[in-house]
XYZ file of C-alpha atoms in Angstrom:
775
model
C -19.910 -40.622 97.663
C -17.055 -38.022 97.870
C -16.353 -37.693 94.192
C -20.036 -37.771 93.309
C -21.116 -35.134 95.813
C -20.771 -32.100 93.506
C -22.703 -33.744 90.773
C -25.548 -34.675 93.094
C -25.750 -31.156 94.451
C -25.805 -29.771 90.962
C -28.709 -32.063 90.065
C -30.559 -30.732 93.205
C -30.090 -27.169 92.198
C -31.143 -27.814 88.571
C -34.276 -29.538 89.835
C -35.522 -26.132 90.944
C -34.998 -24.552 87.478
C -38.335 -23.803 85.725
C -39.186 -26.084 82.779
C -37.802 -24.824 79.490
C -34.829 -22.955 81.052
C -31.248 -24.198 80.810
C -28.855 -21.798 82.660
C -25.873 -24.098 82.335
C -23.363 -23.074 79.671
C -20.565 -25.444 80.751
C -19.841 -28.097 83.456
C -16.314 -29.233 84.277
C -15.321 -32.131 86.544
C -11.973 -31.552 88.283
C -10.434 -34.848 89.551
C -9.339 -35.394 93.117
C -5.614 -35.153 93.930
C -3.704 -37.469 96.306
C -1.286 -35.922 98.854
C 2.496 -36.139 98.866
C 3.993 -36.264 102.381
C 7.498 -35.378 103.576
C 9.250 -36.110 106.928
C 9.476 -33.466 109.576
C 12.703 -31.417 109.121
C 15.459 -32.605 111.425
C 15.553 -29.189 113.100
C 11.844 -29.377 114.259
C 11.546 -29.369 118.032
C 9.988 -32.598 119.403
C 7.397 -30.690 121.407
C 6.188 -28.934 118.188
C 5.852 -32.326 116.358
C 3.795 -33.500 119.383
C 1.641 -30.349 119.302
C 0.860 -30.827 115.558
C 0.106 -34.452 116.222
C -2.473 -33.447 118.779
C -4.157 -31.375 116.103
C -4.224 -34.180 113.696
C -1.116 -33.496 111.626
C 1.195 -36.453 111.637
C 3.530 -35.262 108.903
C 3.760 -32.236 106.551
C 2.922 -32.206 102.843
C 6.015 -31.893 100.613
C 5.449 -28.185 99.673
C 5.071 -27.243 103.348
C 8.389 -28.856 104.279
C 10.067 -27.262 101.245
C 8.950 -23.739 102.136
C 9.699 -24.225 105.837
C 13.279 -25.395 104.937
C 13.947 -22.240 102.959
C 12.756 -19.991 105.723
C 14.780 -21.863 108.361
C 17.933 -21.615 106.233
C 17.451 -17.769 106.125
C 16.123 -17.499 102.588
C 13.096 -15.188 101.975
C 10.323 -17.384 100.534
C 6.913 -17.226 98.987
C 4.591 -20.244 99.089
C 2.019 -19.920 96.300
C -0.416 -22.792 96.407
C -4.055 -23.354 96.378
C -6.733 -22.705 99.020
C -6.646 -25.288 101.835
C -3.145 -26.322 100.932
C -1.765 -25.740 104.459
C 0.191 -22.631 103.884
C -0.188 -21.744 107.589
C 1.881 -24.758 108.671
C 4.558 -23.820 106.184
C 5.339 -20.562 108.119
C 4.328 -21.849 111.567
C 7.009 -24.529 111.428
C 10.095 -22.227 111.080
C 8.702 -19.396 113.210
C 7.654 -21.540 116.175
C 10.892 -23.497 115.959
C 12.851 -20.207 116.189
C 10.730 -18.861 119.054
C 11.222 -22.252 120.944
C 14.985 -22.402 120.397
C 15.473 -18.775 121.445
C 13.309 -17.454 124.254
C 14.125 -13.816 123.263
C 13.218 -14.197 119.577
C 10.160 -12.422 118.101
C 8.015 -12.597 114.974
C 5.433 -10.456 113.127
C 2.423 -11.650 111.214
C 0.594 -9.391 108.823
C -2.791 -10.128 107.177
C -5.028 -8.031 105.005
C -8.053 -8.466 107.121
C -8.612 -8.592 110.866
C -10.809 -11.668 110.438
C -8.026 -13.652 108.894
C -5.475 -12.513 111.542
C -7.893 -13.497 114.314
C -8.463 -16.910 112.705
C -4.752 -17.637 112.298
C -4.158 -16.645 115.906
C -6.882 -19.051 117.065
C -5.310 -21.934 115.086
C -1.842 -21.117 116.578
C -3.322 -21.155 120.111
C -4.827 -24.544 119.419
C -1.341 -25.933 119.380
C -1.185 -25.051 123.175
C 2.377 -23.733 123.295
C 2.042 -20.911 125.705
C 5.701 -19.824 125.657
C 5.090 -18.263 122.187
C 3.098 -15.412 123.823
C 1.262 -14.837 120.512
C -1.247 -11.956 120.672
C -3.349 -9.696 118.437
C -2.507 -6.023 117.991
C -5.228 -4.539 115.683
C -8.062 -2.059 115.822
C -10.242 -4.377 117.855
C -7.587 -4.943 120.550
C -8.438 -3.167 123.889
C -5.855 -0.694 125.133
C -4.775 -2.819 128.199
C -4.105 -5.798 125.802
C -2.197 -3.523 123.444
C 0.138 -2.467 126.322
C 0.670 -6.168 127.175
C 1.416 -7.074 123.599
C 3.998 -4.261 123.240
C 5.708 -5.237 126.517
C 5.519 -9.025 126.435
C 4.297 -10.275 123.070
C 6.665 -12.486 121.071
C 4.481 -13.203 117.986
C 2.389 -10.130 117.087
C -0.615 -10.672 114.812
C -1.548 -7.370 113.103
C -2.340 -5.868 109.791
C -0.708 -3.265 107.421
C -3.007 -0.486 108.784
C -1.908 -1.010 112.403
C 1.703 -1.485 111.462
C 1.509 1.848 109.649
C -0.319 3.840 112.277
C 0.363 2.045 115.564
C 3.721 0.241 115.457
C 6.269 1.981 113.188
C 5.510 5.560 114.426
C 6.147 4.409 117.973
C 9.001 2.045 117.203
C 11.009 3.195 120.224
C 8.364 1.632 122.486
C 8.833 -1.614 120.499
C 12.571 -1.602 120.632
C 12.849 -4.970 122.459
C 10.581 -6.574 120.013
C 12.392 -5.201 116.921
C 15.830 -6.011 118.354
C 15.049 -9.738 118.292
C 12.806 -9.825 115.108
C 13.541 -13.088 113.264
C 10.595 -13.509 110.902
C 8.032 -11.439 109.148
C 5.024 -13.401 107.693
C 2.921 -11.688 104.980
C -0.207 -13.664 104.510
C -2.391 -13.749 101.384
C 0.121 -11.393 99.716
C -1.630 -11.706 96.348
C -4.300 -9.326 97.746
C -1.754 -6.546 97.935
C -2.251 -5.022 94.496
C -2.959 -1.625 92.956
C -2.588 1.369 95.269
C -3.020 -0.679 98.460
C -0.346 -3.058 97.310
C 1.973 -0.193 96.375
C 1.524 1.370 99.869
C 2.137 -2.048 101.528
C 5.367 -2.600 99.458
C 6.760 0.738 100.818
C 5.446 -0.064 104.235
C 7.446 -3.269 104.331
C 10.596 -1.301 103.242
C 9.972 1.035 106.187
C 9.559 -2.026 108.506
C 12.940 -3.463 107.349
C 14.596 -0.033 107.846
C 13.331 0.156 111.402
C 14.280 -3.431 112.134
C 17.880 -2.814 110.762
C 18.184 0.188 113.086
C 17.802 -2.180 116.038
C 20.235 -4.655 114.519
C 17.720 -7.139 113.159
C 17.391 -8.471 109.569
C 14.271 -10.640 109.572
C 13.494 -13.405 107.095
C 10.259 -12.703 105.039
C 7.789 -15.626 104.546
C 5.003 -14.768 102.164
C 1.904 -16.880 101.464
C -0.097 -16.401 98.357
C -2.803 -17.888 96.269
C -1.642 -19.371 93.048
C -0.418 -16.407 90.934
C 1.796 -15.935 87.886
C 5.513 -15.426 88.694
C 5.142 -15.339 92.474
C 8.900 -14.917 93.021
C 8.916 -11.639 91.121
C 5.626 -10.404 92.631
C 6.800 -11.218 96.181
C 10.243 -9.615 95.564
C 8.556 -6.452 94.319
C 6.272 -6.413 97.320
C 8.723 -7.160 100.087
C 11.842 -5.403 98.708
C 13.947 -8.516 99.199
C 14.762 -11.385 96.848
C 12.355 -14.293 97.340
C 12.406 -17.946 96.191
C 9.067 -19.520 95.247
C 7.439 -22.807 96.250
C 4.603 -23.459 93.783
C 3.965 -27.128 93.404
C 0.885 -28.025 95.553
C 1.169 -31.473 97.187
C -1.980 -31.310 99.308
C -4.989 -33.528 98.747
C -7.987 -32.033 96.941
C -11.401 -33.517 96.582
C -13.163 -33.801 93.217
C -14.988 -30.620 92.213
C -17.860 -30.004 89.891
C -17.644 -26.506 88.382
C -20.780 -25.195 86.665
C -20.926 -22.021 84.668
C -24.430 -20.559 84.974
C -26.051 -17.720 82.940
C -29.358 -16.492 84.322
C -32.218 -16.490 81.610
C -33.586 -13.431 79.853
C -36.833 -12.115 81.403
C -39.575 -11.978 78.687
C -41.834 -9.643 80.534
C -39.275 -7.032 81.545
C -37.031 -4.523 79.662
C -34.404 -2.261 81.071
C -32.928 1.116 80.076
C -33.799 2.067 76.512
C -35.767 -1.088 76.077
C -32.781 -3.379 76.455
C -33.429 -7.029 77.434
C -32.779 -7.868 81.081
C -31.605 -11.119 82.625
C -32.673 -12.417 86.008
C -30.175 -10.824 88.401
C -27.159 -12.817 89.592
C -28.204 -11.967 93.148
C -31.704 -13.448 92.794
C -30.391 -16.452 91.079
C -27.712 -16.966 93.711
C -30.307 -16.580 96.495
C -32.393 -19.345 94.966
C -29.360 -21.648 94.531
C -28.231 -20.929 98.101
C -31.736 -21.749 99.462
C -31.829 -25.050 97.516
C -28.423 -26.045 98.873
C -29.380 -25.195 102.442
C -32.547 -27.280 102.095
C -30.239 -30.127 100.977
C -28.202 -29.616 104.166
C -25.114 -28.528 102.251
C -22.911 -25.979 103.970
C -22.696 -23.209 101.364
C -20.919 -19.941 100.963
C -22.151 -17.458 98.325
C -19.662 -14.738 97.302
C -21.500 -11.593 96.220
C -19.783 -8.582 94.672
C -21.141 -5.749 96.917
C -22.143 -5.144 100.458
C -25.707 -4.416 99.366
C -25.786 -7.436 97.211
C -24.715 -9.655 100.103
C -27.459 -8.291 102.226
C -30.082 -8.721 99.468
C -28.947 -12.260 98.681
C -29.237 -13.408 102.315
C -32.466 -11.646 102.703
C -33.967 -13.356 99.555
C -32.628 -16.815 100.585
C -34.210 -16.434 104.043
C -37.503 -15.454 102.488
C -37.441 -18.562 100.230
C -36.537 -20.813 103.130
C -39.194 -19.345 105.416
C -41.828 -20.885 103.071
C -40.222 -24.301 103.702
C -39.000 -24.178 107.326
C -38.579 -21.189 109.618
C -35.615 -22.801 111.373
C -33.758 -23.103 108.098
C -34.356 -19.419 107.381
C -32.485 -18.620 110.637
C -29.474 -20.516 109.452
C -28.703 -18.106 106.688
C -26.846 -14.696 107.147
C -24.902 -12.029 105.422
C -21.282 -11.247 106.190
C -19.345 -8.256 104.852
C -16.790 -5.659 105.700
C -18.163 -2.477 107.470
C -19.879 -4.562 110.227
C -18.974 -3.525 113.766
C -16.379 -5.908 115.513
C -18.928 -7.495 117.780
C -21.269 -8.342 114.929
C -18.413 -9.741 112.908
C -17.179 -11.969 115.769
C -20.699 -13.440 116.459
C -21.025 -14.331 112.767
C -17.612 -15.893 112.651
C -18.469 -17.969 115.742
C -21.783 -19.146 114.223
C -19.905 -20.040 111.076
C -17.203 -22.054 112.853
C -19.632 -24.166 114.922
C -21.911 -24.947 112.007
C -24.925 -22.962 113.432
C -25.105 -21.210 110.045
C -25.580 -23.384 106.931
C -25.617 -20.635 104.329
C -23.687 -17.385 104.216
C -23.809 -14.622 101.619
C -20.492 -12.739 101.814
C -18.477 -10.118 100.118
C -14.832 -11.089 99.506
C -14.323 -10.462 103.246
C -14.560 -14.270 103.628
C -12.470 -14.946 100.570
C -9.515 -14.506 102.926
C -11.188 -14.415 106.312
C -12.269 -17.222 108.578
C -10.856 -20.618 107.790
C -14.228 -22.483 107.340
C -13.773 -26.266 107.139
C -16.122 -28.738 105.471
C -17.962 -26.558 103.008
C -19.990 -28.507 100.425
C -20.596 -25.741 97.898
C -19.541 -22.248 96.871
C -21.584 -19.945 94.726
C -19.625 -17.144 93.026
C -22.134 -14.422 92.019
C -20.321 -12.415 89.420
C -16.706 -12.510 88.379
C -14.594 -11.401 91.381
C -12.162 -9.360 89.260
C -9.268 -11.834 88.857
C -8.797 -15.511 88.024
C -6.752 -15.749 91.189
C -9.752 -14.571 93.307
C -12.103 -16.870 91.550
C -9.964 -20.001 92.389
C -9.418 -18.599 95.892
C -13.195 -18.410 96.455
C -13.845 -21.720 94.681
C -11.184 -23.350 96.888
C -13.318 -22.685 99.999
C -15.390 -25.664 98.883
C -14.412 -29.344 99.274
C -12.120 -29.278 102.265
C -11.119 -32.510 103.995
C -10.895 -34.159 100.579
C -14.598 -34.418 99.956
C -16.341 -33.693 96.648
C -17.914 -30.335 96.156
C -19.818 -28.057 93.918
C -18.765 -24.605 92.607
C -21.254 -22.498 90.655
C -20.178 -19.399 88.838
C -23.330 -17.222 88.213
C -22.822 -14.589 85.555
C -23.977 -11.049 86.144
C -25.620 -9.131 83.370
C -22.181 -7.751 82.469
C -19.908 -7.930 79.388
C -17.068 -9.746 81.166
C -19.180 -12.261 82.971
C -21.163 -13.016 79.748
C -17.869 -13.487 77.901
C -16.538 -15.870 80.574
C -19.509 -18.205 80.798
C -19.457 -18.581 76.947
C -15.660 -18.992 76.794
C -14.993 -21.520 79.639
C -11.259 -21.743 78.790
C -10.872 -18.081 79.872
C -11.900 -19.190 83.410
C -10.810 -22.745 83.663
C -7.579 -22.839 81.518
C -6.308 -19.304 81.591
C -3.061 -18.721 83.542
C -3.370 -16.912 86.825
C -2.539 -13.246 86.665
C 0.554 -11.603 88.201
C -0.253 -8.973 90.843
C 0.162 -5.379 89.786
C 1.887 -2.958 92.129
C 3.754 0.246 91.485
C 5.808 1.367 94.544
C 7.207 4.154 92.366
C 3.828 5.916 92.049
C 4.573 9.443 93.218
C 1.127 9.735 94.882
C 2.111 6.730 97.049
C 5.869 7.197 97.362
C 5.737 10.830 98.565
C 3.590 10.285 101.670
C 5.435 7.030 102.422
C 8.727 8.926 102.366
C 7.303 11.505 104.721
C 6.288 8.718 107.171
C 9.701 7.093 106.828
C 11.366 10.374 107.683
C 9.191 10.922 110.683
C 10.271 7.461 111.978
C 13.929 7.830 111.223
C 15.734 10.659 109.302
C 16.311 9.635 105.749
C 19.898 9.462 104.500
C 21.218 9.072 100.899
C 22.438 5.536 101.874
C 18.917 4.327 102.725
C 17.076 5.515 99.621
C 17.811 2.548 97.327
C 15.048 0.301 98.510
C 12.450 3.136 97.768
C 13.315 3.293 94.096
C 15.167 5.502 91.670
C 12.696 8.387 91.960
C 13.003 8.763 95.663
C 15.608 11.481 95.564
C 13.601 13.770 93.178
C 10.438 13.300 95.220
C 12.296 14.164 98.422
C 13.441 17.397 96.746
C 9.884 18.191 95.929
C 8.790 17.534 99.497
C 11.449 19.927 100.715
C 10.198 22.584 98.324
C 6.683 22.072 99.605
C 7.882 22.350 103.254
C 6.851 18.846 104.122
C 10.434 17.917 105.035
C 13.580 19.772 105.846
C 16.984 19.080 104.219
C 20.039 19.064 106.421
C 23.637 18.041 105.583
C 23.032 14.512 107.035
C 19.726 13.863 105.391
C 15.962 14.708 105.290
C 14.047 15.351 108.497
C 10.427 15.586 109.638
C 10.231 18.596 111.875
C 6.669 18.746 113.174
C 5.578 17.400 116.566
C 2.573 15.671 115.009
C 3.106 12.423 113.154
C 2.044 12.316 109.476
C 0.875 8.718 109.534
C -2.764 9.487 110.306
C -3.164 11.518 107.149
C -1.880 8.702 104.855
C -4.575 6.312 103.710
C -2.756 3.116 102.687
C -5.951 1.487 101.432
C -6.253 4.179 98.737
C -9.871 5.028 99.642
C -9.027 8.744 99.840
C -9.277 9.544 103.461
C -11.124 8.643 106.678
C -14.148 6.284 106.391
C -17.641 7.814 106.561
C -19.657 6.668 109.609
C -23.256 5.693 108.892
C -25.299 6.598 112.006
C -28.952 6.055 112.777
C -30.253 9.551 113.717
C -32.893 8.479 116.242
C -30.720 6.206 118.343
C -27.254 7.494 117.619
C -26.261 3.886 116.829
C -23.345 3.516 114.378
C -24.486 0.992 111.638
C -21.226 0.720 109.665
C -18.804 2.682 107.505
C -18.324 3.465 103.762
C -15.216 4.656 101.986
C -14.906 8.355 101.279
C -14.436 7.707 97.557
C -17.783 6.014 97.268
C -19.716 8.178 99.764
C -21.301 10.528 97.224
C -22.598 7.593 95.230
C -23.713 5.270 98.065
C -24.834 7.487 101.025
C -25.908 10.746 99.299
C -29.032 12.372 100.714
C -32.027 10.201 99.697
C -29.950 7.029 99.065
C -31.422 3.666 100.150
C -28.796 2.038 102.500
C -28.970 -1.645 103.593
C -27.582 -3.041 106.802
C -28.002 -6.644 107.984
C -31.250 -6.950 106.013
C -32.811 -3.684 107.325
C -33.405 -0.774 104.985
C -32.502 2.878 105.785
C -32.746 6.139 103.896
C -29.945 8.800 104.156
C -31.119 12.097 105.514
C -27.835 13.991 105.441
C -24.195 13.508 104.274
C -21.514 15.705 105.945
C -18.251 14.915 104.188
C -16.178 17.208 106.459
C -17.388 15.562 109.655
C -17.328 12.115 108.083
C -21.038 11.370 108.953
C -24.007 10.049 107.007
C -27.211 10.289 109.076
C -29.960 7.821 108.214
C -33.473 6.719 109.404
C -35.130 3.320 109.216
C -37.415 3.081 106.163
C -38.373 0.347 103.629
C -39.360 2.190 100.446
C -40.524 0.446 97.348
C -37.743 1.834 95.224
C -33.961 1.682 94.943
C -31.677 4.639 94.105
C -29.023 5.077 91.375
C -26.762 8.134 91.237
C -26.193 10.225 88.130
C -22.700 11.601 87.638
C -21.105 14.105 85.245
C -17.486 13.215 84.220
C -14.907 15.241 82.277
C -11.218 14.368 81.489
C -8.231 16.488 80.399
C -4.815 15.256 79.235
C -1.987 16.431 81.502
C 1.057 14.598 80.003
C 1.324 12.115 77.105
C 3.984 9.470 78.004
C 3.811 7.373 74.953
C 2.182 7.948 71.572
C 1.931 5.434 68.616
C 0.529 6.616 65.276
C -0.880 4.150 62.847
C -1.460 5.420 59.293
C -4.225 3.464 57.609
C -5.996 3.927 54.356
C -8.443 6.808 54.868
C -7.119 8.155 58.095
C -5.066 7.746 61.233
C -5.303 5.996 64.601
C -3.166 7.025 67.672
C -2.749 5.018 70.894
C -1.471 6.845 73.958
C -0.583 6.263 77.522
C -0.293 9.167 79.954
C -1.500 11.252 82.930
C -4.961 12.735 82.985
C -7.235 14.699 85.357
C -10.712 13.252 85.758
C -13.387 15.606 87.238
C -16.616 14.033 88.452
C -19.667 15.320 90.318
C -22.778 13.418 91.456
C -25.599 15.754 90.328
C -28.777 13.679 90.871
C -30.127 10.225 91.622
C -32.839 8.084 90.052
C -35.494 6.297 91.983
C -36.342 2.925 90.497
C -39.070 0.400 91.145
C -38.092 -3.324 91.275
C -39.385 -3.596 87.676
C -36.729 -1.253 86.525
C -39.241 1.633 85.974
C -37.834 5.107 86.848
C -40.102 7.058 89.171
C -38.193 10.343 89.004
C -34.856 12.059 89.010
C -33.887 14.049 92.144
C -31.186 16.734 91.882
C -28.231 16.832 94.346
C -25.828 19.584 95.372
C -22.539 17.735 96.019
C -18.977 18.895 95.519
C -16.876 18.199 92.452
C -14.025 15.664 92.812
C -10.798 15.752 90.717
C -8.687 12.723 90.306
C -5.123 12.870 88.743
C -4.349 9.446 87.416
C -3.068 7.461 84.457
C -5.017 6.480 81.310
C -4.766 4.661 78.062
C -6.663 6.153 75.120
C -7.011 5.829 71.351
C -8.174 8.375 68.835
C -9.695 8.019 65.395
C -9.921 10.653 62.566
C -13.394 11.474 61.288
C -12.474 10.097 57.876
C -12.095 6.630 59.435
C -15.293 6.790 61.438
C -17.350 7.915 58.409
C -15.439 5.997 55.767
C -14.134 2.771 57.205
C -16.600 2.289 60.085
C -19.477 3.747 57.974
C -20.967 5.727 60.793
C -23.319 8.702 60.401
C -21.999 11.725 62.364
C -25.097 11.447 64.638
C -24.190 7.854 65.596
C -20.540 8.486 66.520
C -21.106 9.470 70.164
C -23.183 6.271 70.807
C -20.708 4.026 69.058
C -17.750 5.420 71.048
C -19.645 5.299 74.317
C -20.603 1.655 73.774
C -17.048 0.685 72.881
C -15.842 2.431 76.040
C -18.359 0.619 78.277
C -17.472 -2.815 76.877
C -13.742 -2.123 77.081
C -14.008 -1.271 80.766
C -16.049 -4.382 81.337
C -13.286 -6.664 79.650
C -10.102 -5.007 81.035
C -10.194 -7.093 84.259
C -9.444 -10.087 82.093
C -5.978 -8.586 81.169
C -5.152 -6.513 84.293
C -5.486 -7.566 87.910
C -8.275 -5.224 88.655
C -12.078 -4.894 89.065
C -14.250 -2.808 86.795
C -14.907 -0.469 89.787
C -11.084 0.165 89.981
C -11.201 1.802 86.498
C -13.356 4.301 84.615
C -13.713 5.810 81.205
C -14.765 8.734 79.137
C -15.540 8.925 75.322
C -16.175 11.922 73.139
C -16.699 12.576 69.457
C -14.194 15.370 69.651
C -11.934 15.861 72.702
C -10.480 19.304 73.179
C -6.988 17.941 73.978
C -6.757 15.486 71.092
C -8.916 17.265 68.509
C -10.377 13.881 67.489
C -12.864 11.192 68.560
C -11.325 9.680 71.636
C -11.975 6.786 74.033
C -10.216 6.911 77.486
C -9.953 4.138 80.045
C -8.307 5.347 83.185
C -7.362 4.116 86.646
C -9.700 5.032 89.537
C -6.855 5.737 91.969
C -4.619 8.891 92.464
C -1.426 8.466 90.421
C -2.692 5.268 88.795
C -2.461 1.669 89.983
C -0.952 0.007 86.950
C -4.128 -1.007 85.344
C -4.168 1.383 82.398
C -0.528 0.456 81.753
C -1.586 -3.197 81.549
C -4.326 -2.309 79.154
C -1.903 -0.422 76.978
C 0.457 -3.399 76.845
C -2.384 -5.793 75.944
C -4.361 -3.507 73.709
C -4.864 -5.758 70.794
C -6.079 -8.882 72.733
C -8.060 -6.689 75.076
C -9.996 -4.907 72.243
C -10.339 -8.231 70.360
C -12.070 -9.776 73.377
C -14.206 -6.667 73.647
C -15.366 -6.798 70.088
C -16.034 -10.590 70.444
C -18.129 -9.989 73.566
C -20.372 -7.384 71.919
C -20.738 -9.335 68.650
C -21.641 -12.556 70.461
C -24.342 -10.956 72.597
C -27.871 -12.132 71.458
C -29.569 -8.732 72.177
C -30.591 -6.605 69.240
C -29.422 -3.087 70.326
C -27.285 -3.403 73.460
C -27.898 -4.586 77.043
C -26.056 -4.953 80.263
C -24.403 -8.154 78.963
C -22.512 -6.203 76.306
C -22.514 -2.370 76.280
C -24.687 -1.058 79.133
C -22.798 -0.238 82.325
C -24.132 -0.201 85.949
C -21.840 2.680 86.757
C -22.640 4.923 83.828
C -23.357 8.463 85.038
C -25.311 9.247 81.815
C -27.967 6.566 82.235
C -26.450 4.560 79.395
C -27.324 7.158 76.743
C -26.407 7.306 73.954
C -25.304 3.729 73.092
C -24.871 2.134 69.567
C -24.057 -1.552 69.761
C -23.436 -2.096 66.057
C -21.469 1.178 65.922
C -19.180 -0.091 68.747
C -18.357 -3.185 66.699
C -17.568 -1.053 63.711
C -15.331 1.292 65.827
C -13.449 -1.589 67.374
C -12.959 -3.384 64.040
C -11.551 -0.157 62.494
C -9.200 0.318 65.443
C -7.971 -3.334 65.358
C -7.460 -3.146 61.670
C -5.332 -0.040 62.115
C -3.369 -1.456 65.072
C -2.134 -4.305 62.873
C -0.321 -1.712 60.743
C 3.172 -0.940 62.000
C 3.309 2.372 63.965
C 4.891 5.382 62.283
C-alpha cells in the first residue's frame, strides 16, 4: 500500500470537507525513487563499518560515498541533496575515520538550532564508539559539562551563537582542540541567509583564522537542502573553495502533493468589507485532526509561534469531541520554549507518544523524525527550498506519504496554489548572503581583532572593504592602529554586543508577574508589535495579556487571561533616501519612470493597537506610547510622473495613494518568489509625492540594518517580479481587494487606502515603461 498511502490519506481528509466545497486547486503524484548503493571506501575503518551495520546501514548510497571521498581527500565539499537523503553519514564517515586513525584529532560540528545539534549527537552516540568523546557545547550545556568538553572533547557539537560568544573569544583555553582540528561540519547551511548568513560567513572566516594560528587548516564539510548553485553559495559562506555533490541517490517513497485553498466565508467580511477566506490555521487544524484520527503521524508547519499554538489548540478541541486520549496526542512545538519543555516534546515525538505536532520551522531542521505519514504546510514558508525541506519530512523509510500545502489569505500563497509550476517545477533558489554589508562586517572585524590583532596580510578573506571599514573603526575609537596592525584595547570582550541573528539585541524575556515564571522570549525587533502593553500573548495553549514592556530591562510582564479578542498593532512608517546607488530613467510617451536601488532610513513607531473579535469586528483602538525606531537599510524603488498616472493609468488624483499602496502591498507579498526571503524580512512605503524624489514613489526595503540582499534581488528581477505581482492582483476573484491580493497583515495603516484596480493600472504603466530602453 506504500505508493497508495498518500492518496488514501487525501481521500480521508477530503471526506471531512463540507458538501459543495472543493478546496483542491492541484494534485501531483511524485513517483518513488530506487536507491543507488556504493561500496564502503577502502579507507573506512572496519570497526566503523561494523558500527553502521549495527544501526542497519550495510552500505552507503552513492552520493554519501562521493561526498565522503572528497572530504577524506582534503577537498572542501558541500552535499546538497533532499531531506532524508543521509547527509549525516556523508560527513560522519570521513570525520569518524580521522578521529579513529589519529587519537589526537578533533572536529567541530555547527548547526543552526540546538535541537538539530542534540539530535545529531544522539545519532552519533548510537554508533557506540566511545573513543570519539563527542559532546555538546551550547546554551543548554551545564557549566561542569562545558569544562569537560573544553578539556577532553574531540568532536564538539555547537552552534554559531556559542562559537561566536563562547569559543572564539576564549580560544586560548581551546588551544589543544584547535591545534588538532581536522574537520568543520556546517549542517543545514542553506539556512544561513540574509543578515544571519552574512554574520555566519564572517564567523567562519574568524574560525579559520584562529585555527591557522594554532597550525591547523581544517577541511569544511557543508550539508544543505537542494539549492541553486550550491558550490558558489557554500564557497561564499565558508570562505574556501567547495566542490558540490548534488545527485541524490537515496530511496524516496511516492508522494501525493495537494495544493489547497480555503474557501471564502459567505457570512463574514474583513477590513473595508473585503471577502475573507477560512484561515490557513483553522483549515490546518481540521486537516491535522482528521489525519490523527486516521492514525497518521503528522507534522503541521505553521508560520508563526502564535499560529502553531492556535493550530494545536484547535486540533485538540476537535479531537476531544471524538476521543480525549487522541486530544492528548497533539502538541505545539516552537522556538522560544524553555530547554526542558523543548526536550520533553522532542522525546514524545521520538517515541511516537505524539501523533500530531503543530510546529514553526523549528522542526524543519530540528529533530530527525522517522516514519511520518503526512506533512501539512500552512502558508508558504518563504522559499522553495524550505517548502521541499518541510515536505521531505514525510515519507521516510520509503513509504508513501501526503503533503498538503494550505494557502494563507495572502497574495503569494494565492498565486502559488493557482500556478502549481511555481511550486513544483520552479528551480530552487540560491541563498543570499552579503558578508560585505558594513553593518555586519564592522562588528565582526572588531570581534576578530579582540581574538587576534588584525594585520594587513589577514584581511583578504574579509573582503575588499575591510581596510576602509577598519579605518572608520579607528576613527570611532573602537580599535587602535599600530604599525603592526589593528588592536582591540578594552578589557571587556565585544562579542556580547554583536547579535549574529540580526534581531537587533538581546531577547526580551516574557515573565508571568504573579509567579515570576519565565514563559519564553521574543526578539527585540518584534517586541513593540508582539508584547506591547495590552497585547494578547499565547504560550503552550494558554493565553496571557501583557501588563508592561520594559525595553531597557528586556522584560515583558504578563498575567494569565483569556479575553474574547485578539490584538493588532498600528504603526506609523516614514522613509528617506540617503544614497542612490543606481538609477535608470525610462522615457515613455506622456512621462517618465525611474527605477533606483540605494540606501534609505526607515523610521517606524507603534502608536496604537486594535482589539478585534474572532469575527473580525474591531472593538476599539488603544493608543500606545512607545519609542521610535530608525532602520538604515537598502531599498529598491520606482517613481512615476503625475502625467503618467493621470494620463496612461487614468487615475483620478484622489485615487493615486490607494493605487500605489495596493501595488506596494502586493509587491511585498510576491518578492519572496524572486529573493530568498520571507515577507516579514522586508517592508515598504508608498506615497503620492515623496519629498526626496518629488514624485509618486513605491519603496520596497530590507528589514535588516544595512540590508540583507533582498532589495538587490528585487531590483535585478524587477520585470518578472512586477509581472507576477500584476497577475496575482488581476487573477484574484474579489471585487475591490482582499488579503489574497492587496491587503497586508502587517500594514500599519489598517489597509487604508487601497485601490485594487488602480494597482493593476499602476503596474501595467510601470511594466510598459520598463520595456523601453533606459536613457
